[in-house]
Coordinates of C-alpha atoms and ligand atoms in Angstrom, one line a residue:
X1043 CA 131.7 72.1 92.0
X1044 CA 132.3 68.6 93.3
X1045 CA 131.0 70.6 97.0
X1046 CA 127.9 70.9 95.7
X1047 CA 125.2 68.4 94.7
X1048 CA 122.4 69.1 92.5
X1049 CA 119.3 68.6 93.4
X1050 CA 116.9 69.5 90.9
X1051 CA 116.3 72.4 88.0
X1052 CA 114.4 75.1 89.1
X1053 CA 114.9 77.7 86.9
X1054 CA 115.6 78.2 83.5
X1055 CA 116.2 81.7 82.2
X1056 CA 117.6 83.3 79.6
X1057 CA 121.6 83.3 80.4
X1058 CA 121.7 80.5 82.6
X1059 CA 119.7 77.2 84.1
X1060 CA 119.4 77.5 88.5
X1061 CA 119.6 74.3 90.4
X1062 CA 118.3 73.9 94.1
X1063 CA 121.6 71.8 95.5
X1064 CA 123.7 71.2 98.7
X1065 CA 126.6 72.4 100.0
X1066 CA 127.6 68.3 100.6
X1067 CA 130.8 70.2 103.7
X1068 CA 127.9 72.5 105.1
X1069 CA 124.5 71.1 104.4
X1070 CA 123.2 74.6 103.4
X1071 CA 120.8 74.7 100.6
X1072 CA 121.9 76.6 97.7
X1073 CA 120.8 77.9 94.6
X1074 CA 123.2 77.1 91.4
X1075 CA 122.9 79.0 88.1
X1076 CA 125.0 77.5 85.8
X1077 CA 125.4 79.9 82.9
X1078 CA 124.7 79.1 79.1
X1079 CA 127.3 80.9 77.8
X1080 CA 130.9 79.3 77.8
X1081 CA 133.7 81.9 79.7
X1082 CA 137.0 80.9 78.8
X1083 CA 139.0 83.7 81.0
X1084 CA 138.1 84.5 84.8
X1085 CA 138.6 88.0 83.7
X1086 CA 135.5 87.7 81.6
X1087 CA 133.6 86.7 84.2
X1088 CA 134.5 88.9 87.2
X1089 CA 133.0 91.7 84.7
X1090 CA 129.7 90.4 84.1
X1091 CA 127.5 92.8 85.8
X1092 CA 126.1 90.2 87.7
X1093 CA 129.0 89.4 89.1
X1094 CA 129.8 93.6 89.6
X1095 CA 126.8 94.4 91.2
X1096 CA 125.7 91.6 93.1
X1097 CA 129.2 91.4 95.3
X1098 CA 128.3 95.1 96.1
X1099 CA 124.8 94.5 97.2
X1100 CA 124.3 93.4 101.1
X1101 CA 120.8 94.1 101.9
X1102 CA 118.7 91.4 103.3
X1103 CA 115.4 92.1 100.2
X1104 CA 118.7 91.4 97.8
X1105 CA 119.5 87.8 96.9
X1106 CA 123.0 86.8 98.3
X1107 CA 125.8 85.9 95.6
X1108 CA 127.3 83.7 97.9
X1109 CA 130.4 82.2 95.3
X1110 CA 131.4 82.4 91.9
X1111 CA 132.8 79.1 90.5
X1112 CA 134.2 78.9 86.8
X1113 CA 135.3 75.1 85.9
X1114 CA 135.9 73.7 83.0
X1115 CA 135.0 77.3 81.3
X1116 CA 131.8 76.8 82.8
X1117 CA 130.5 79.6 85.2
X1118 CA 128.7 79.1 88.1
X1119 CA 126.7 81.4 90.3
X1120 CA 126.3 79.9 94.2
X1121 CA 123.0 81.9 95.3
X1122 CA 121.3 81.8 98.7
X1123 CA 118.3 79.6 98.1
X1124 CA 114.8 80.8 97.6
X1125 CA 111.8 78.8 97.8
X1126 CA 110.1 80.0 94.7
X1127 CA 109.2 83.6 92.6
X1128 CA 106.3 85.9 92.9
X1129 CA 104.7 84.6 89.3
X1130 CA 105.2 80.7 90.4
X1131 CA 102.8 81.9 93.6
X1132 CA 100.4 83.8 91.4
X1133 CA 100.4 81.6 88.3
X1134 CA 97.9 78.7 89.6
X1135 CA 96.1 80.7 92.7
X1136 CA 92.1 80.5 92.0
X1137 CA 91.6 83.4 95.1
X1138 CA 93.2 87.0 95.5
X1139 CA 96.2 87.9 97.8
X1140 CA 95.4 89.5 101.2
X1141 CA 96.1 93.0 100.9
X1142 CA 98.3 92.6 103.7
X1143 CA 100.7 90.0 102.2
X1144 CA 100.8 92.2 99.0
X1145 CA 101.6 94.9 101.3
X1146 CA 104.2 92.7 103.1
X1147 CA 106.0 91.7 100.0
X1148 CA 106.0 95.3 98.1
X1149 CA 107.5 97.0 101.2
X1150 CA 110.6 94.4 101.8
X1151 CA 110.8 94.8 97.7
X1152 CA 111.1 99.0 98.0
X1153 CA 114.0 98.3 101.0
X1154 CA 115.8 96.4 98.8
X1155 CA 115.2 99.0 95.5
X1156 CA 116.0 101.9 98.1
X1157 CA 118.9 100.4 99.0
X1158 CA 120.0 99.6 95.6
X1159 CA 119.1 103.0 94.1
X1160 CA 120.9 105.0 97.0
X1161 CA 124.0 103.5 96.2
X1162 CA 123.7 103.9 92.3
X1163 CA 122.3 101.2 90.9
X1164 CA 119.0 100.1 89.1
X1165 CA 117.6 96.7 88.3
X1166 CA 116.5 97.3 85.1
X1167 CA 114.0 94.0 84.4
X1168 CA 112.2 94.0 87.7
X1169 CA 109.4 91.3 87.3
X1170 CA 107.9 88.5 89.2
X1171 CA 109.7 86.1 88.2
X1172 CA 112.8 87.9 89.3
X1173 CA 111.5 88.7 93.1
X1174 CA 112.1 85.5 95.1
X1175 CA 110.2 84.7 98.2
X1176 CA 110.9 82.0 101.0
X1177 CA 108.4 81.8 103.8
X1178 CA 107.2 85.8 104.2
X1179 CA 110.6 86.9 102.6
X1180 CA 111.0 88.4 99.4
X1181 CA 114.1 89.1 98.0
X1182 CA 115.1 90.9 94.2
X1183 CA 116.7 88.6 92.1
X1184 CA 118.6 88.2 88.6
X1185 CA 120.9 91.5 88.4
X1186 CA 121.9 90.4 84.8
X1187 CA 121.3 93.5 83.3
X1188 CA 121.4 96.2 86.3
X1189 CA 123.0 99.3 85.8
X1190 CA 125.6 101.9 87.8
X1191 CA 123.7 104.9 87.5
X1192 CA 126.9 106.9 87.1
X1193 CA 128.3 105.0 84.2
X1194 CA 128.2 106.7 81.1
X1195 CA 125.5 106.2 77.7
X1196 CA 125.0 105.1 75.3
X1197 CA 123.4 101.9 76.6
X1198 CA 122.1 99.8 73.8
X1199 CA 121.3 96.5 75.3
X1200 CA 117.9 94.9 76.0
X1201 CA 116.1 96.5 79.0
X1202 CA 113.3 95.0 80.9
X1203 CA 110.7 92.8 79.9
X1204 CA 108.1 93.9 77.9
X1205 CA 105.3 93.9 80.3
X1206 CA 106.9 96.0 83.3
X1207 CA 108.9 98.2 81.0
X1208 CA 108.5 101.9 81.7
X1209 CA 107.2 104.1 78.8
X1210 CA 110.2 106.0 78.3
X1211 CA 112.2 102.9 77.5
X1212 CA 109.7 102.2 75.5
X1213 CA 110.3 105.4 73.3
X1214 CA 113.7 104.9 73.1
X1215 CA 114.9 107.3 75.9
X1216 CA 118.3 108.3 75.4
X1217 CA 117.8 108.8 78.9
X1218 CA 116.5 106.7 81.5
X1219 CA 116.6 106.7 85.4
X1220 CA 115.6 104.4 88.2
X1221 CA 112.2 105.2 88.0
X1222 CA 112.0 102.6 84.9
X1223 CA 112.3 100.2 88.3
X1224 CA 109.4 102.5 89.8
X1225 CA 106.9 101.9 87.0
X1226 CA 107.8 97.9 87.1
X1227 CA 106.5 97.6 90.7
X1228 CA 103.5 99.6 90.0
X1229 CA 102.5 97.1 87.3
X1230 CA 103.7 93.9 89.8
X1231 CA 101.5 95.4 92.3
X1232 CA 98.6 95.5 90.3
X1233 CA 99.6 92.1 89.2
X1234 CA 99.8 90.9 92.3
X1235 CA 96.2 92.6 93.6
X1236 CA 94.5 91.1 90.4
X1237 CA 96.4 88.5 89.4
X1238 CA 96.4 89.2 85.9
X1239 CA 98.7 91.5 84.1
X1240 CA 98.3 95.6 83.8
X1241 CA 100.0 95.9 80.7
X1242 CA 100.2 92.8 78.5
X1243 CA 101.4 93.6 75.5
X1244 CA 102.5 91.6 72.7
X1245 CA 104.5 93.6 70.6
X1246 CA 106.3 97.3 72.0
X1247 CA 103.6 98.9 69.7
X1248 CA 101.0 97.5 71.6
X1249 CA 102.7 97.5 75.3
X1250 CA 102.5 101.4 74.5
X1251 CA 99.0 100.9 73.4
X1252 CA 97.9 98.8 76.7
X1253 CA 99.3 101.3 78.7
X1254 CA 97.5 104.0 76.9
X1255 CA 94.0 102.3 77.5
X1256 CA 94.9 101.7 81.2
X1257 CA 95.9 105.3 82.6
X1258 CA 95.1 107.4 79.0
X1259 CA 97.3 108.9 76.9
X1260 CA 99.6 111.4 77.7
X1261 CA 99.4 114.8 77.3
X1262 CA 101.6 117.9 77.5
X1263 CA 100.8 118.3 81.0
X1264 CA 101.0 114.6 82.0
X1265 CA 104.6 114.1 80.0
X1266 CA 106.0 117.0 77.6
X1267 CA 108.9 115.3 77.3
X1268 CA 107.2 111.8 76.2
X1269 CA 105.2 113.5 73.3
X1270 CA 108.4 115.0 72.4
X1271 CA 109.9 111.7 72.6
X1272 CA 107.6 110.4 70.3
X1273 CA 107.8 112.8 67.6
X1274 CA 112.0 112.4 67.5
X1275 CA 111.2 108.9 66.6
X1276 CA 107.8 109.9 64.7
X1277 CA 105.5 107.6 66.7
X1278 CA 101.9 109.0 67.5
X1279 CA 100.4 108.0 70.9
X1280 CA 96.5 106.5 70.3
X1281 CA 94.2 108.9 72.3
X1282 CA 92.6 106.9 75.0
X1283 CA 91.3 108.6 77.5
X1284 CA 91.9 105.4 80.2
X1285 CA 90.1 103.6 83.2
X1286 CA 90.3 104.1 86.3
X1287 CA 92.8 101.5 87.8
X1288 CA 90.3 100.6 90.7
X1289 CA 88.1 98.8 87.9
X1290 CA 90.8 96.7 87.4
X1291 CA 91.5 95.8 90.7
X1292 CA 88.0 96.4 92.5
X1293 CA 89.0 94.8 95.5
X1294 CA 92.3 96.7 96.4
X1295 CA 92.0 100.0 98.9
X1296 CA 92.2 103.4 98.0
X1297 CA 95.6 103.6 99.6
X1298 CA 97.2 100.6 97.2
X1299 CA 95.5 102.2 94.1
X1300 CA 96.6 105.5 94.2
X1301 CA 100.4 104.1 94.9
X1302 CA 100.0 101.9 91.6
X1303 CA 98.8 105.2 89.9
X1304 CA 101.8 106.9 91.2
X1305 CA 103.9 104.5 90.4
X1306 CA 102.7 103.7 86.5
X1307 CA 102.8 107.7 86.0
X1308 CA 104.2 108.3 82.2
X1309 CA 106.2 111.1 83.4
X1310 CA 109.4 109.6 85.2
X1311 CA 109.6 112.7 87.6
X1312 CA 106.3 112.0 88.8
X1313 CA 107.0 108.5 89.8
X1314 CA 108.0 108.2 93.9
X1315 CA 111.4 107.0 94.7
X1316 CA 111.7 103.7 96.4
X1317 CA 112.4 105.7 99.4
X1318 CA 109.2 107.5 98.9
X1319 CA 107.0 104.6 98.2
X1320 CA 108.1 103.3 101.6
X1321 CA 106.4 106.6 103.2
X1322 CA 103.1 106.2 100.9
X1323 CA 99.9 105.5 103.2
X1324 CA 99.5 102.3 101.4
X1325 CA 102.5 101.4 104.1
X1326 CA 101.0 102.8 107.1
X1327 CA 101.3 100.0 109.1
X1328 CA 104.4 98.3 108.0
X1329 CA 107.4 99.3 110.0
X1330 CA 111.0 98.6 109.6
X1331 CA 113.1 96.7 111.7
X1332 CA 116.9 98.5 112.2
X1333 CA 119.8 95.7 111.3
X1334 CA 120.8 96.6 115.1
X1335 CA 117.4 95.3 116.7
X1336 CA 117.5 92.5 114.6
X1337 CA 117.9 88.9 115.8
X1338 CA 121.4 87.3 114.9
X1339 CA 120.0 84.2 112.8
X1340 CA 122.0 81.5 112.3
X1341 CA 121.1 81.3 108.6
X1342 CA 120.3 84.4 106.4
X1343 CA 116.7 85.7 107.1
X1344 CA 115.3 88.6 106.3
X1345 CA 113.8 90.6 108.6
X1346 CA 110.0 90.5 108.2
X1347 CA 108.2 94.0 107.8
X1348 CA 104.6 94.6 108.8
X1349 CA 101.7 93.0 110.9
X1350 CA 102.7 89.6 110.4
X1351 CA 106.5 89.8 110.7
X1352 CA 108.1 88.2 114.0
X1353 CA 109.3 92.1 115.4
X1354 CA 106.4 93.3 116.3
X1355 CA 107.4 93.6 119.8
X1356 CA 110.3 96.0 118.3
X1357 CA 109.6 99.5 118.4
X1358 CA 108.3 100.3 115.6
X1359 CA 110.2 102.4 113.2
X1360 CA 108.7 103.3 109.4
X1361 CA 111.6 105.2 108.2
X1362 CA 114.2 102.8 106.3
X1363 CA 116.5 105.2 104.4
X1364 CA 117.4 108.4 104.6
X1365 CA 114.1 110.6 103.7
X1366 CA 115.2 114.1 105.0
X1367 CA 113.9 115.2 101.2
X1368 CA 111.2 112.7 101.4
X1369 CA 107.2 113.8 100.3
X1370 CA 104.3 113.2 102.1
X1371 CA 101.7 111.4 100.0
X1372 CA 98.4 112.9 100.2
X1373 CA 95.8 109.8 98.3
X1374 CA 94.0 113.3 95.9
X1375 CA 96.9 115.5 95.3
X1376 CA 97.9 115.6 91.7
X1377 CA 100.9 112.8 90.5
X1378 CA 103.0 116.3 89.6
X1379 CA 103.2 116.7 93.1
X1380 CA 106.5 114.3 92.7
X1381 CA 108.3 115.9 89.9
X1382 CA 110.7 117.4 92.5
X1383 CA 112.1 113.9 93.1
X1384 CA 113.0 113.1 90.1
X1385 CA 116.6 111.6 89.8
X1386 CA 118.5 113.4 87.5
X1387 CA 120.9 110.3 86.6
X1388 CA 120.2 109.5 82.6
X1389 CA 121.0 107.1 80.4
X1390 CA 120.7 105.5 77.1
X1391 CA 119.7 102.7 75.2
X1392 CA 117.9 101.0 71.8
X1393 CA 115.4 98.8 71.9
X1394 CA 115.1 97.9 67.8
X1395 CA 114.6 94.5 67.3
X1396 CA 113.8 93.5 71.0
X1397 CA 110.5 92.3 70.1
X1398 CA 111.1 89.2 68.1
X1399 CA 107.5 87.8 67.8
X1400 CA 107.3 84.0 68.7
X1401 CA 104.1 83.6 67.9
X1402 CA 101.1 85.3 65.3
X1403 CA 98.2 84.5 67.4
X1404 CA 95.8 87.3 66.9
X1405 CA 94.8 89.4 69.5
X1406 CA 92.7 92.5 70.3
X1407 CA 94.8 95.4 72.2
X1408 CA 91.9 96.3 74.6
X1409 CA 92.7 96.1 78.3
X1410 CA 89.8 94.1 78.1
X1411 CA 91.0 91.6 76.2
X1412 CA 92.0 88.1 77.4
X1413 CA 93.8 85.9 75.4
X1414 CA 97.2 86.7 73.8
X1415 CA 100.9 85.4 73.8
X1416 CA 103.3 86.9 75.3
X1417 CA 106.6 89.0 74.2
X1418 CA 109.0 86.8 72.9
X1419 CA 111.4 87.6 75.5
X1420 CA 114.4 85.2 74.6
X1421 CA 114.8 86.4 71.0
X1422 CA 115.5 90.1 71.4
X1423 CA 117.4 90.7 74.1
X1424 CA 120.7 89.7 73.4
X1425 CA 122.2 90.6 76.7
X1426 CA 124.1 93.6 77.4
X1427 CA 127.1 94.9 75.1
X1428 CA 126.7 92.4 72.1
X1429 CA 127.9 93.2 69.1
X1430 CA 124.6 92.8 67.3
X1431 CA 123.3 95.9 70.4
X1432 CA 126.0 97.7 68.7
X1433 CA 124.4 97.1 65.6
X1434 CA 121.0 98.1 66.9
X1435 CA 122.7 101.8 67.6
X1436 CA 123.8 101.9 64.2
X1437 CA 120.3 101.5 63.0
X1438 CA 119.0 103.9 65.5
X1439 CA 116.0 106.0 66.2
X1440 CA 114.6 105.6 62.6
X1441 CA 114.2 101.8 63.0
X1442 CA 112.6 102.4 65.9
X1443 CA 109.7 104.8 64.5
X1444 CA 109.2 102.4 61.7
X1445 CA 108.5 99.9 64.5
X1446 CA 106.3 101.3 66.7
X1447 CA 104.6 103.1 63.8
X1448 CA 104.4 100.1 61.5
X1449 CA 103.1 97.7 63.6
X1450 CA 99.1 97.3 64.0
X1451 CA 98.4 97.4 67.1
X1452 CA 95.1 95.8 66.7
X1453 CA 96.9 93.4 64.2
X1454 CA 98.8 90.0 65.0
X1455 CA 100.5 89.3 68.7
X1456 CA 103.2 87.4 68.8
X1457 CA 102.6 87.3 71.8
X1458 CA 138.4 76.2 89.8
X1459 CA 138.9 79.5 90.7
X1460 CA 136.6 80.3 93.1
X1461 CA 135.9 83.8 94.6
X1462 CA 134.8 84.4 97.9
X1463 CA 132.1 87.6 97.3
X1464 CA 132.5 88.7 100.7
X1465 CA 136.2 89.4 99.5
X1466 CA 135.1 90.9 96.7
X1467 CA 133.0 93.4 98.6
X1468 CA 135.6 94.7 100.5
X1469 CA 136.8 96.3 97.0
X1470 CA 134.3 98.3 95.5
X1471 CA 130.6 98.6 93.8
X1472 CA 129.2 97.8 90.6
X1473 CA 126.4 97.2 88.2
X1474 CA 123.4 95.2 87.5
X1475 CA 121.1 93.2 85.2
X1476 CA 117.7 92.3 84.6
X1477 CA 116.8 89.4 83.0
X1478 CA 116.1 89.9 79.5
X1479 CA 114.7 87.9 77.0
X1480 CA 113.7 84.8 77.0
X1481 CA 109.8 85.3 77.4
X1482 CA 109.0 82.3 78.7
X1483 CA 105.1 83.0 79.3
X1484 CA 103.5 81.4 76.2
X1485 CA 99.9 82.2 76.9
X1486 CA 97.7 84.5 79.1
X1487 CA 94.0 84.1 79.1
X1488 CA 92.8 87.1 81.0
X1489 CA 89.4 86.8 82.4
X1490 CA 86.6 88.7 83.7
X1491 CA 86.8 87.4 86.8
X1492 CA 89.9 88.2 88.8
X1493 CA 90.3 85.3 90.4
X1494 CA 89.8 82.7 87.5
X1495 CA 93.6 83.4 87.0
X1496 CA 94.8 81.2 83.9
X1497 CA 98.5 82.3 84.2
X1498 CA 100.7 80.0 81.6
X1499 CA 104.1 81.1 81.5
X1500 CA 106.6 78.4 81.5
X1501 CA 108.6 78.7 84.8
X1502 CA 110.4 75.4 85.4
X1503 CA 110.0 73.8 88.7
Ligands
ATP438 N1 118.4 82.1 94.5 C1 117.5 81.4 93.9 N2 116.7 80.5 94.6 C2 115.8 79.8 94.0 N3 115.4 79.9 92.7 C3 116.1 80.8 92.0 C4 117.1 81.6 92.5 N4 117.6 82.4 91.5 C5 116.9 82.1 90.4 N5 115.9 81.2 90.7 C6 114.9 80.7 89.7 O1 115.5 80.6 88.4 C7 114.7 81.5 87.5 C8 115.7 82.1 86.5 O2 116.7 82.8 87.2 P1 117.4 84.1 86.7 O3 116.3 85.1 86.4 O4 118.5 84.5 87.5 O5 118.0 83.6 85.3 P2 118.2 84.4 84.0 O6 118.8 83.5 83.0 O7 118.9 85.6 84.2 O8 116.7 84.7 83.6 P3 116.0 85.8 82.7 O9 115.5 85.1 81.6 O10 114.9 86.3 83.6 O11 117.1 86.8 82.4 C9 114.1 82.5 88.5 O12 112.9 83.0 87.9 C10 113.8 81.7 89.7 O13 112.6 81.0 89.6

């Protein structure tokens, strides 16, 4: 660590504070997250799943693990450096996003997710805070909790927080794809074209509730398998019948609306693939720049997509991945018209006890509602394979229903060995994380008004 100098805190999340510092040989900028936890054996380290799936991941909408430092049983992660995250940009704006930025920011974000997904992995706890943006770059963040998608359940950590977590994690899925990374960017996009929350809600009980007054309840034809879902753990689904999303964002297109609704579908099958969203009409105009055309920079850039990136004079190209199965949206056909791309990779997990409340301050479960506190994100998710997840299995699906089916939803809210990971990548892929816990949004007033945005979540820096 003595090549680096710290700078200043910029971060603070659940497993580990980041410092912006300097590489005092190089000059270049870094990012340092020092981890809470102590490691006391390099082995322990080189199998975090940060450490597994990061060193696999070379895609320029995917933050670079530059170096893994342990010192002093002290582990260190030596990032590329990002100038700030999506909620730090929404969290004091006054005035909405261009459509075009928003539309700038989601493709480079779907790259990076195709990309991941294609070569097995999912984030897991995609959120604002964890997409990081430098200039007209965005990059996905914090793969603490990201997952192959051909290793084997039961999973039984923490997934996702609260807010952007897919319905079917919600219920306790035994099986769960990379579509739970689908359903988080539909409820960032809204985010980001309102600038206030989709789902806000302060206890699981209530996130299910939230979403149930947003796009109405399910039904047997909307998700069979999440009704059945719900009776295995004895929960009943409110009957809402929903509104339509453009009320909540009256100022997006028709295009960007009918994405989101794609996207926050309760069936998984009906959610597009990353690949897909890139082919959605919302993206018409963006285009994607081949790594052959692009410019050698001198430090890592990412390539800028759409109207306002620097390759405009590139021929314009708008298919990133591989899409030989890929659908062509039509804005009125019916969301079922996806179920064939469902991915058939499943998995497991438990959520008991994720939702430890830090705070009682009452709250009304309307969509319309404005003022609550936030999950407490720190408490419940102990990170991935703890003994006290373990426990969490143990206890089971009948903890679960008592949860969800106990709680009032109208009632209280809480709301120096040093590795190279170029080498690393030469050996082979791994897995992924998504920031748990540690909620660190204390309040959210909501108001009437999208633009009087009165974002609170702590984010240090
Ligand atoms: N490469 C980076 N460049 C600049 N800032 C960063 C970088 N990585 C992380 N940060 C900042 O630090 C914050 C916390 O980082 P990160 O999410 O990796 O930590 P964590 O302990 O895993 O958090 P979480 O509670 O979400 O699990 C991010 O929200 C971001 O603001």
């Amino acid at each position: 660590m003595d090549r680096y100098k710290l700078i200043k805190e910029v971060g603070d999340g659940t497993f580990g504070t980041v410092w912006r510092a300097i590489n005092k040989q190089t000059g270049e900028v870094v990012a340092i997250k020092k981890m809470k936890k102590k490691y006391y054996s390099w082995d322990e380290c080189i199998n975090l799943r940060e450490v597994k799936s990061l060193r696999k991941m070379n895609h320029p909408n995917i933050v670079k693990l530059k170096e893994v430092i342990r010192e002093h049983d002290i582990l260190y992660f030596v990032f590329e450096y990002m100038e700030c995250n999506l909620y730090q940009l929404m969290k004091d704006r006054q005035k909405l996003f261009a459509e075009a930025d928003i539309r700038n920011w989601c493709f480079q974000v779907f790259q990076g997710l195709s990309y991941m997904h294609q070569r097995g992995y999912f984030h897991r706890d995609l959120k604002p805070e964890n997409l990081l943006v430098s200039k007209d770059i965005i990059k996905i963040a914090d793969f603490g909790l990201a997952r192959e998608v051909n290793s084997s359940p039961p999973f039984t950590e923490y997934v996702s927080t609260r807010w952007y977590r897919a319905p079917e994690v919600l219920l306790q899925s035994y099986v769960y794809t990379s579509k739970v990374d689908m359903w988080a960017m539909g409820a960032i996009m809204s985010e980001l074209l309102s600038l206030r929350p989709i789902f806000p809600g302060a206890s699981e009980a209530d996130e299910i509730y939230k979403i149930c007054d947003v796009i109405g309840s399910p039904t047997e034809e909307t998700w069979l398998e999440g009704l059945n879902l719900a009776n295995t753990i004895n929960y009943q689904f409110p009957q809402l019948s929903g509104v339509p999303l453009s009320s909540l964002m009256p100022s997006a297109s028709k295009d960007a609306v009918n994405l989101i609704t794609r996207l926050c579908s309760w069936d998984p099958c009906n959610r597009p693939t990353a690949a897909e969203a890139l082919q959605h009409p919302f993206f018409q105009s963006c285009f994607y720049v081949p790594p052959s055309l692009r410019p050698k920079p001198s430090v890592a850039r990412t390539p800028p997509v759409g109207p306002r990136g620097s390759f405009e004079q590139q021929p314009v190209k708008r298919q990133p991945v591989s899409l030989t199965k890929a659908k062509t949206f039509n804005s009125s056909a019916s969301p079922k018209s996806n179920a064939a791309f469902g991915s058939g990779v499943q998995r497991k997990l438990d959520l008991a006890k994720q939702d430890a409340t830090r705070n009682t301050k009452p709250v009304r479960s309307s969509v319309k509602d404005y003022i609550y506190r936030p999950p407490g994100r720190k408490s419940p998710c102990n990170a991935a394979g703890s003994s006290v997840n373990k426990n969490r299995v143990a206890r089971g699906v009948s903890e679960t229903a008592d949860k969800l089916s106990n709680l009032s939803i109208r009632g209280t809210v809480s709301r120096r060995h040093s590795v190279s990971v170029m080498q690393q990548q030469q050996l082979r892929p791994p897995q992924m994380k998504a920031g748990c816990i540690g909620e660190t949004r204390d309040m959210f007033h909501r108001p009437t008004q999208p633009t009087a945005n009165a974002y609170s979540r702590k984010v240090a820096g």
